[in-house]
Short mmCIF file of C-alpha atoms in Angstrom, two decimals:
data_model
loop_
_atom_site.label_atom_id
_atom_site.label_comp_id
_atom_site.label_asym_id
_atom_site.label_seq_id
_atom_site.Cartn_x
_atom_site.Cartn_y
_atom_site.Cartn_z
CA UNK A 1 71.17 15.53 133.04
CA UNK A 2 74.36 17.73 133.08
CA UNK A 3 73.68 20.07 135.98
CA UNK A 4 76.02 22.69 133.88
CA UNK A 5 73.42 22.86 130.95
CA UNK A 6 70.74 23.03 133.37
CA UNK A 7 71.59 25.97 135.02
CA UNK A 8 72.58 27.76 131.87
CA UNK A 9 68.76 27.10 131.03
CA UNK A 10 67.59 27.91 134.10
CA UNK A 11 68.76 31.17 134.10
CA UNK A 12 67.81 31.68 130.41
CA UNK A 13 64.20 30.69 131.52
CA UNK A 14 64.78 33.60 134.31
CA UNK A 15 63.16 31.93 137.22
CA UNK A 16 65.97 30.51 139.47
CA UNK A 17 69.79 32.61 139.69
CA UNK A 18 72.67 30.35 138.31
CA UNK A 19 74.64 28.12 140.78
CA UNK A 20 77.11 30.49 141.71
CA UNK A 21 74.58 32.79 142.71
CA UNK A 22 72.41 30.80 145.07
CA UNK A 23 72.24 31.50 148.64
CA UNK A 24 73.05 28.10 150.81
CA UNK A 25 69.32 27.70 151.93
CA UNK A 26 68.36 27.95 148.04
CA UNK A 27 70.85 25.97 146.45
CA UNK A 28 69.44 23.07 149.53
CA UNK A 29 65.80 23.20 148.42
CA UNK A 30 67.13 23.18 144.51
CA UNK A 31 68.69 19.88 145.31
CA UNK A 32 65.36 18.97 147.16
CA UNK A 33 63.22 19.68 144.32
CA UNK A 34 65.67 18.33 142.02
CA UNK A 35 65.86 14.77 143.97
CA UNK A 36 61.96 14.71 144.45
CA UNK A 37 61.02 15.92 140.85
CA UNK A 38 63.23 12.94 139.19
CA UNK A 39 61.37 10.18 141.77
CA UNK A 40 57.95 11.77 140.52
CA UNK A 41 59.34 11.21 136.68
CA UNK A 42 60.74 7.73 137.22
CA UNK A 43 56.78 7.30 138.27
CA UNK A 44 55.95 8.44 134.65
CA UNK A 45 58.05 5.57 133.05
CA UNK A 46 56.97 3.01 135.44
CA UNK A 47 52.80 3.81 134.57
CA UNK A 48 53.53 4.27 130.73
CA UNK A 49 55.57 0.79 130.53
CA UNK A 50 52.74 -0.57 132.44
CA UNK A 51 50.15 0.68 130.24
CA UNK A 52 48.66 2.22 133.74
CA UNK A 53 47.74 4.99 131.58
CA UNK A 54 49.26 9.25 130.53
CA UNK A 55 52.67 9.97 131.24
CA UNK A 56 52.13 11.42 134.77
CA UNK A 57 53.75 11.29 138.05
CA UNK A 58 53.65 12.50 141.85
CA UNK A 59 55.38 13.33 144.67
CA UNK A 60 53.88 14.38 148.31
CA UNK A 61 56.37 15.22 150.43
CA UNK A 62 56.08 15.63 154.25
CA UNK A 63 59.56 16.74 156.67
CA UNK A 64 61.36 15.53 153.96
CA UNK A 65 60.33 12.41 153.88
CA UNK A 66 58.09 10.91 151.02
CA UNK A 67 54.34 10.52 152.31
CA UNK A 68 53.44 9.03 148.20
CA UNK A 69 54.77 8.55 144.95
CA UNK A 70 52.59 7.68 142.15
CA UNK A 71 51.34 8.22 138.58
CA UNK A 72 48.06 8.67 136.17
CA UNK A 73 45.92 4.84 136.47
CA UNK A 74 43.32 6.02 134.37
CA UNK A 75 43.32 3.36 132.01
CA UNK A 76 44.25 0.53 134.92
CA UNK A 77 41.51 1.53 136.90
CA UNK A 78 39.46 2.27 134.43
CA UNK A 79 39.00 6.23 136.41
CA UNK A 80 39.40 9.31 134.23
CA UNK A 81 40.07 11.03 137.64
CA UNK A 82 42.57 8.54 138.66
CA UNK A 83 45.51 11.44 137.56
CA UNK A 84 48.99 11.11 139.70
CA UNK A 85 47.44 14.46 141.66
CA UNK A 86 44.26 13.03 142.71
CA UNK A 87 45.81 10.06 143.87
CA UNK A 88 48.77 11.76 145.52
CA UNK A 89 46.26 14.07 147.34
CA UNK A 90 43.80 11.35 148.78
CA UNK A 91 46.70 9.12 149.76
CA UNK A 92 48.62 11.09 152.08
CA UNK A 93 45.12 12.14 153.57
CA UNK A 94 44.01 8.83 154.23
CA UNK A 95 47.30 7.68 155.74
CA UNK A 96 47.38 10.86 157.90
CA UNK A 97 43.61 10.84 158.96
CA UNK A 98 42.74 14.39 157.32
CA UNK A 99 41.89 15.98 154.79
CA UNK A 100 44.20 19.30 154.90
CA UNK A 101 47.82 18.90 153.83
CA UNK A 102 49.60 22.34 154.13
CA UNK A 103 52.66 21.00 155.37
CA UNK A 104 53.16 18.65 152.80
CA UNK A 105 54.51 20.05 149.58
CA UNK A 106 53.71 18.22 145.74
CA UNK A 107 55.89 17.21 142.86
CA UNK A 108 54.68 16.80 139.75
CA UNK A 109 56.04 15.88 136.43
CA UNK A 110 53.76 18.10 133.88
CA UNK A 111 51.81 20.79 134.86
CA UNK A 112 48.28 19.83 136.23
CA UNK A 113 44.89 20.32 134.32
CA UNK A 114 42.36 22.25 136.25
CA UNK A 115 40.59 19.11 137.90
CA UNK A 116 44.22 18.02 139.73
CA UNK A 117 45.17 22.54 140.81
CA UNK A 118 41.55 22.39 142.13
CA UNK A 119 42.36 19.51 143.83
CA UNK A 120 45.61 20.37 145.66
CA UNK A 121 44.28 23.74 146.46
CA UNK A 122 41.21 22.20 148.15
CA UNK A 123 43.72 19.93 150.04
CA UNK A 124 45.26 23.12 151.51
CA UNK A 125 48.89 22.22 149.99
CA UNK A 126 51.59 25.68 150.17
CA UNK A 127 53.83 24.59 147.89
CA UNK A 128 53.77 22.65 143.84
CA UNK A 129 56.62 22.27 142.00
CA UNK A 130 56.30 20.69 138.39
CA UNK A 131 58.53 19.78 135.57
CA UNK A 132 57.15 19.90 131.76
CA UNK A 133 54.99 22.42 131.07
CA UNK A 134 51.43 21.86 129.56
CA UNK A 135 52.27 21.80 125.65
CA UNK A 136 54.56 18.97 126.21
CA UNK A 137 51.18 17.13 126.92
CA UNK A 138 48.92 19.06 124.50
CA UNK A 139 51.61 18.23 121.79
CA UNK A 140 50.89 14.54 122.13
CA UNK A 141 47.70 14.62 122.25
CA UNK A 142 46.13 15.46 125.55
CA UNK A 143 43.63 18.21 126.74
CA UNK A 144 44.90 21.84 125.77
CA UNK A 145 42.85 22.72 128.83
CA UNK A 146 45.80 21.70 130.95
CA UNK A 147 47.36 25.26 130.23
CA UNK A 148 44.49 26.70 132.04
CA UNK A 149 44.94 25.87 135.63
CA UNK A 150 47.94 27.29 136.63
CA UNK A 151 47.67 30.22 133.85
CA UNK A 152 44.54 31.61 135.25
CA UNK A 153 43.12 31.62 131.97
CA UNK A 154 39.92 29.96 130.30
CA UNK A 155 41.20 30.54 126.74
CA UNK A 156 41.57 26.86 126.14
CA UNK A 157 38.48 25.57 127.52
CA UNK A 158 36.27 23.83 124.91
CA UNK A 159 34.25 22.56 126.99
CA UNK A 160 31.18 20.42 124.42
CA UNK A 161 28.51 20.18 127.41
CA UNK A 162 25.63 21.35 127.73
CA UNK A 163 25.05 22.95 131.01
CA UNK A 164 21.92 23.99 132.32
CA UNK A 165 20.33 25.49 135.28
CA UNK A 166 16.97 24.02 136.11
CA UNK A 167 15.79 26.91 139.22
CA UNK A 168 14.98 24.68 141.95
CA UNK A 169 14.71 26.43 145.27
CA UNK A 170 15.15 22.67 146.98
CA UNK A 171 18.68 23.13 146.11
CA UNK A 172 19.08 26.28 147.77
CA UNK A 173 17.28 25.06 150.90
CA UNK A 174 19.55 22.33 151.25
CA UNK A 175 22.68 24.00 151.24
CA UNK A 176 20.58 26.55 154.13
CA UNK A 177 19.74 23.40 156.03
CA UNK A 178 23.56 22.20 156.25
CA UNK A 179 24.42 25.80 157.71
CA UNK A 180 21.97 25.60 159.99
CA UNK A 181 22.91 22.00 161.34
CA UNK A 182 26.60 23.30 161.70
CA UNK A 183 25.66 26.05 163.99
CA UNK A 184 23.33 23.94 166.11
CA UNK A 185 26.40 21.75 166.65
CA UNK A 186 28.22 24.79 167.34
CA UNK A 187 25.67 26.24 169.90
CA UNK A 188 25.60 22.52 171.42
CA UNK A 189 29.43 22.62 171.69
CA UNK A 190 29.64 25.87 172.90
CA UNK A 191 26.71 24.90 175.81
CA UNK A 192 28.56 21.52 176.83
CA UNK A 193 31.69 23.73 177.02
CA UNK A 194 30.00 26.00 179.50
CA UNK A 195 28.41 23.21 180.94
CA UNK A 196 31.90 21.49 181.78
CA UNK A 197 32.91 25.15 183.07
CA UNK A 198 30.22 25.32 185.54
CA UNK A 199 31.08 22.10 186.44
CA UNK A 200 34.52 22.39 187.38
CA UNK A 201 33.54 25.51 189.45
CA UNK A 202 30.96 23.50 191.32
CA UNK A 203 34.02 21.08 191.82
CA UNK A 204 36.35 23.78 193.18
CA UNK A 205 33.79 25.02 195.49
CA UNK A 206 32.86 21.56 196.88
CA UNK A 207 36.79 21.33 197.37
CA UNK A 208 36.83 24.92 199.16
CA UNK A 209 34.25 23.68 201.62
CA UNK A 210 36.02 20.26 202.29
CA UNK A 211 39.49 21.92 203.04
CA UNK B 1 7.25 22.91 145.46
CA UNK B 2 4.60 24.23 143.93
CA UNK B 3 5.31 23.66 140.15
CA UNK B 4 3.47 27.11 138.87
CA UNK B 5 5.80 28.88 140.66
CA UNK B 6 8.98 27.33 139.72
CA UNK B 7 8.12 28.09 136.59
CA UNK B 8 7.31 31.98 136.84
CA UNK B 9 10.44 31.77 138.93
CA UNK B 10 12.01 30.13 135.21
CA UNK B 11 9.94 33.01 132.91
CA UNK B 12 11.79 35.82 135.42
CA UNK B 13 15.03 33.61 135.24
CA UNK B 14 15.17 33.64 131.44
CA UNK B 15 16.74 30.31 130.80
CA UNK B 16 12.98 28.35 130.00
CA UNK B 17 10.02 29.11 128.73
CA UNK B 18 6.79 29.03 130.64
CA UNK B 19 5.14 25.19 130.71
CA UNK B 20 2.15 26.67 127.87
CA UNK B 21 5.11 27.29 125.61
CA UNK B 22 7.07 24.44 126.21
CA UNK B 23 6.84 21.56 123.71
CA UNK B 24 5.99 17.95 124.63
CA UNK B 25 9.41 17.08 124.27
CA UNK B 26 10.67 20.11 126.44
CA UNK B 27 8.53 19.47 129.04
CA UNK B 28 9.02 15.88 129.33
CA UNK B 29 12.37 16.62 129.21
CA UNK B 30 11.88 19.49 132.14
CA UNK B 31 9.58 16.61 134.01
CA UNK B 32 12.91 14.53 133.56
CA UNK B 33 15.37 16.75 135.16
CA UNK B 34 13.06 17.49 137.75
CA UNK B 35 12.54 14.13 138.79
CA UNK B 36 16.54 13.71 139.11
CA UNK B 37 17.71 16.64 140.35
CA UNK B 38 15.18 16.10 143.51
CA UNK B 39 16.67 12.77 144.07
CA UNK B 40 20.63 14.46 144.09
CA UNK B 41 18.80 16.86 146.83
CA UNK B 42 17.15 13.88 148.30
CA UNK B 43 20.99 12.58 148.56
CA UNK B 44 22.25 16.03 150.14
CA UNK B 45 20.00 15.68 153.25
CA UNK B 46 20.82 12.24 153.81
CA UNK B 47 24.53 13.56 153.53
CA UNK B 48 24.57 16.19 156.05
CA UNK B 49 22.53 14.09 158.18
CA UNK B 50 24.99 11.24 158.53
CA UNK B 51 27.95 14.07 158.66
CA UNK B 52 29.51 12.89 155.57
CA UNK B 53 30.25 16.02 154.10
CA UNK B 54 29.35 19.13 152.51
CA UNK B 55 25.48 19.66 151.23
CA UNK B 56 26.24 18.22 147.89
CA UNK B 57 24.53 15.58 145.66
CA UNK B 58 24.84 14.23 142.24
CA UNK B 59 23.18 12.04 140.22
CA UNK B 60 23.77 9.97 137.18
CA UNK B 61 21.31 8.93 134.50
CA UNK B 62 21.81 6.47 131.14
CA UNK B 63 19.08 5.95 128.92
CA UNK B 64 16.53 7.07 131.62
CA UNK B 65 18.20 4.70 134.67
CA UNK B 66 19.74 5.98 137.64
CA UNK B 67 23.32 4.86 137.33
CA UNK B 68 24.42 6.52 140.72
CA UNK B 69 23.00 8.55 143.08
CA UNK B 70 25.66 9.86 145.80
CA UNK B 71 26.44 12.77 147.90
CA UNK B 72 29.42 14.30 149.19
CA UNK B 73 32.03 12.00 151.45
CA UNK B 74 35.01 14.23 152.52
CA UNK B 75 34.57 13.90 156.11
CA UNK B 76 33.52 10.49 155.95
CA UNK B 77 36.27 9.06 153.68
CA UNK B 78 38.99 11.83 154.55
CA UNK B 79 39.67 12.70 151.10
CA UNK B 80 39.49 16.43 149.86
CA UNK B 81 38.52 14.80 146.29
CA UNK B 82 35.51 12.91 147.38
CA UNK B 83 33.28 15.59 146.43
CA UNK B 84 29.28 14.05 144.64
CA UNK B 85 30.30 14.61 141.22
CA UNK B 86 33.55 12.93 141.69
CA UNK B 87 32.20 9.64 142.72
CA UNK B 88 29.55 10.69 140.04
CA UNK B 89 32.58 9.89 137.37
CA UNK B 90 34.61 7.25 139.18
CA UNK B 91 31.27 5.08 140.01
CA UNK B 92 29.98 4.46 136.92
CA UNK B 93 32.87 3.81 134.88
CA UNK B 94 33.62 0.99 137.30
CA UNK B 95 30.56 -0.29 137.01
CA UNK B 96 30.36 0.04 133.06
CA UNK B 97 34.10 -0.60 132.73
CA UNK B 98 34.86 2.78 130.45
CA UNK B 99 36.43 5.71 130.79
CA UNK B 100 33.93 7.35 128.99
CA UNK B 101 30.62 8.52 129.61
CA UNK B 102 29.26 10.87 126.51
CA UNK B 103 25.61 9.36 126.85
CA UNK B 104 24.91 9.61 130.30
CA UNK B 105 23.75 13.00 131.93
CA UNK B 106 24.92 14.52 135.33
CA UNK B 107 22.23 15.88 137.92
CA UNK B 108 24.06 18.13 140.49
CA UNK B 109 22.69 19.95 143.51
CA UNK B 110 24.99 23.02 143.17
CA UNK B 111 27.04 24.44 140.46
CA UNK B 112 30.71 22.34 140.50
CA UNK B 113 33.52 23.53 141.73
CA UNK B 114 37.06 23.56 139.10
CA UNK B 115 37.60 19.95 140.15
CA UNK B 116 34.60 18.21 139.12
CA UNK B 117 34.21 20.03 136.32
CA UNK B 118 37.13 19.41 134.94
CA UNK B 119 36.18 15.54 136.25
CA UNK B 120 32.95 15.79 134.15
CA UNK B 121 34.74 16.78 131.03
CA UNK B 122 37.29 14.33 131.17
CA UNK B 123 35.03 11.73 131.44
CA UNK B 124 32.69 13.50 128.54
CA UNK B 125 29.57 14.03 129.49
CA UNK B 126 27.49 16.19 127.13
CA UNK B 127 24.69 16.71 129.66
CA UNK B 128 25.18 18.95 133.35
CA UNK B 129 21.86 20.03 135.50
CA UNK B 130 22.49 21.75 138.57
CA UNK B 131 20.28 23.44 140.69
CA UNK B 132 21.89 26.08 143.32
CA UNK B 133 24.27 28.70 142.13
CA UNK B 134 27.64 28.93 143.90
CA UNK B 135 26.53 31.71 146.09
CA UNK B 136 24.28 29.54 148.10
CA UNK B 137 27.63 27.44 148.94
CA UNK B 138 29.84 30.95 149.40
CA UNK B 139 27.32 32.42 152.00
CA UNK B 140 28.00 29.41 153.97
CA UNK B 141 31.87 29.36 153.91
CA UNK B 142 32.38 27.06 151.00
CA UNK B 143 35.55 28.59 148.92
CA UNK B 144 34.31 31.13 146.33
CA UNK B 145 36.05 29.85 143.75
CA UNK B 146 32.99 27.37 142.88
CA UNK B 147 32.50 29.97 140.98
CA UNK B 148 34.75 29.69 138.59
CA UNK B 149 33.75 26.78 137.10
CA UNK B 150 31.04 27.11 135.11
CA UNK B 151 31.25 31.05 134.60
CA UNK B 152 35.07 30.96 133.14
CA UNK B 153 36.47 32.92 135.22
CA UNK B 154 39.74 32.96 137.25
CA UNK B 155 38.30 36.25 138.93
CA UNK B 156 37.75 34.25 142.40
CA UNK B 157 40.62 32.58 142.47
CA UNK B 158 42.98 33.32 145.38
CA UNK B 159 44.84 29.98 145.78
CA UNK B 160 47.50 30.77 148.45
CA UNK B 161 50.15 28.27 146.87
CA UNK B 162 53.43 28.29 145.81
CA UNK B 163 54.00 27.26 142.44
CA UNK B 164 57.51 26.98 140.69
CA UNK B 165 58.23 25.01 137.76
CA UNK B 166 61.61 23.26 137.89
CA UNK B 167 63.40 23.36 134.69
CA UNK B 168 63.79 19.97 134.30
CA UNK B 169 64.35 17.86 130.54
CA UNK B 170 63.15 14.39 131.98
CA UNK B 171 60.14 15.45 132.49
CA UNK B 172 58.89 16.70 128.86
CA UNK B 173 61.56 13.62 127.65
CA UNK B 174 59.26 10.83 129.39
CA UNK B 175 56.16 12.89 127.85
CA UNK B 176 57.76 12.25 124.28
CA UNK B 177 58.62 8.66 125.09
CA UNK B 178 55.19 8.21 125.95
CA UNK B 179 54.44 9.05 122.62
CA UNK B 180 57.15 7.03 120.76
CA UNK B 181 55.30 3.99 123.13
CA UNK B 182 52.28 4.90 121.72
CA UNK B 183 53.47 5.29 118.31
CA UNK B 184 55.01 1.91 118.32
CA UNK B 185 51.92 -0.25 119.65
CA UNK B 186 49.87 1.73 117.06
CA UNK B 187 52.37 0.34 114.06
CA UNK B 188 52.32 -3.00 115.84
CA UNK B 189 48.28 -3.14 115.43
CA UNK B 190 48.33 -1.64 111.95
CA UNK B 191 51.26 -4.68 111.14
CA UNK B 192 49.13 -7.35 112.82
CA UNK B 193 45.85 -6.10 111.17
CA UNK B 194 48.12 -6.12 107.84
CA UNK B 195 48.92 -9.99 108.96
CA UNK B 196 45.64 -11.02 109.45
CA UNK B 197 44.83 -9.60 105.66
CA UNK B 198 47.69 -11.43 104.38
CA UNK B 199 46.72 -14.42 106.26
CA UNK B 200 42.84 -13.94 105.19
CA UNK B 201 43.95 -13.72 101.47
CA UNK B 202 45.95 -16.69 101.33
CA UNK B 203 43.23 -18.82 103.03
CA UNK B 204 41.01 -17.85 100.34
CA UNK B 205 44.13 -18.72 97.73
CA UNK B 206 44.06 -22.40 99.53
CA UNK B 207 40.53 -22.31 99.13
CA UNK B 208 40.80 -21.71 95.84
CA UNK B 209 43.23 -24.26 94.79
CA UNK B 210 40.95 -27.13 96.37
CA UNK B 211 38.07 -26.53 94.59
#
């Protein structure tokens, strides 16, 4: 793409100054999300030419350095929660060995649907930056829904389910049970840390008496 | 639990009738989601006793059969996205090798957060029980945007995240190709399907001929 026309849109679209105007540090992370944003679209041609399935990609970026790149397999693996997001979220934690990625940031090539924003926000990411915005997708034929997640809005949601609430105090008690567990392990971890306190004083004054 | 009480606990609730006034198809059908939603509890205990997870459970039922019956993994699998409903979706399409699952029903032990719900859509189920409301899961830290969900409502949502969209053509260009793709392999089925006619017709002309 010309970078010219771009920034003439850019600052028709009012979200980002034109070149001239950006400070050094912005016109640096422009190129950054510039440079990742393309790898997480060349992920969108790869998974549509392989029939993998929608024409989504991913990005997770850690200290600059890509942690995952990836795009939609719903139809490959035969997941409808196989988007690029989900995968690009349980990736990175699996090869890091956690499940909170706030110092990782996410590029995406549409804007997510509310299953993948839930997602990335449960995964503690700081920072998303996408490329075509929902109707893109709605236009050929996915989800309107999509528009909701980062709009705020539940205007498109047409949801056909039927959703009931069968009152069953069981449920309740469950999620009381798994409180109480966590603060027993708590109190127990708290105790041993005491425990170990005491005994390191007990150590000190066994030292005092040998000197 | 004692089942007269459940039920006044339904008559105050609003959502069911008392068991005189049910039919025998509503309360078989109440029986029913009884029976499963104990067994998603059943699966929250065993969670939070193995230190899986969270104090979530789901269950999944096709013509009357438990499909899956799981709980939630996050700790145990590192993945933010492992949540019950979430292997809810992704384990039975595996197993019945669709994407689709309009005529099964979901059991759940809580209301589901954004994420699965959105998962639950996607993958078209017409049918969601769930027995605790989201407050249970606030009180005990879980985020309170659980909430959202099922109430659409953004009115809990306080994702700390950054989100910019990048101008950026490619990305709504690779959505369109994915179209044209689609387009094409469409007209290549309707063209072989014409084929085939051709092909059927002529065999009949042969056919004809010879006799």
């Amino acid at each position: 793409m010309d970078e010219t026309v771009e920034l003439t849109v850019l600052e028709n679209d009012k979200t980002i100054s034109v070149a001239s105007k950006l400070s050094g540090h912005q016109e640096e992370l422009q190129d950054r999300d510039h440079e990742f944003l393309s790898l997480a679209i060349e992920d969108v041609y790869i998974g549509v030419n392989c029939g993998h399935g929608g024409p989504f990609g991913a990005v997770v970026v850690l200290n600059n350095e890509i942690v995952v790149q990836c795009h939609n397999m719903v139809l490959e693996y035969s997941d409808p929660t196989a988007h690029a997001e989900i995968t690009a979220v349980r990736e990175p934690c699996k090869q890091l060995g956690r499940i909170e990625l706030s110092d990782c940031d996410m590029y995406v090539s549409c804007e997510p649907c509310p299953m993948c924003l839930d997602a990335i926000h449960l995964a503690r990411f700081k920072r998303l930056v996408y490329g075509a915005q929902a109707e893109a997708a709605i236009a050929i034929g996915f989800d309107d829904f999509i528009a909701d997640a980062i709009r705020r809005t539940a205007q498109y949601q047409k949801i056909n389910l039927e959703i009931k609430r069968a009152y069953f105090d069981h449920a309740t008690i469950a999620c009381i049970e798994f409180l109480k567990k966590k603060n027993e392990k708590e109190r127990e971890g708290i105790a041993a840390e005491r425990e170990r306190k005491r005994e390191r004083e007990r150590e000190r004054e066994r030292e005092r008496e040998g000197e």
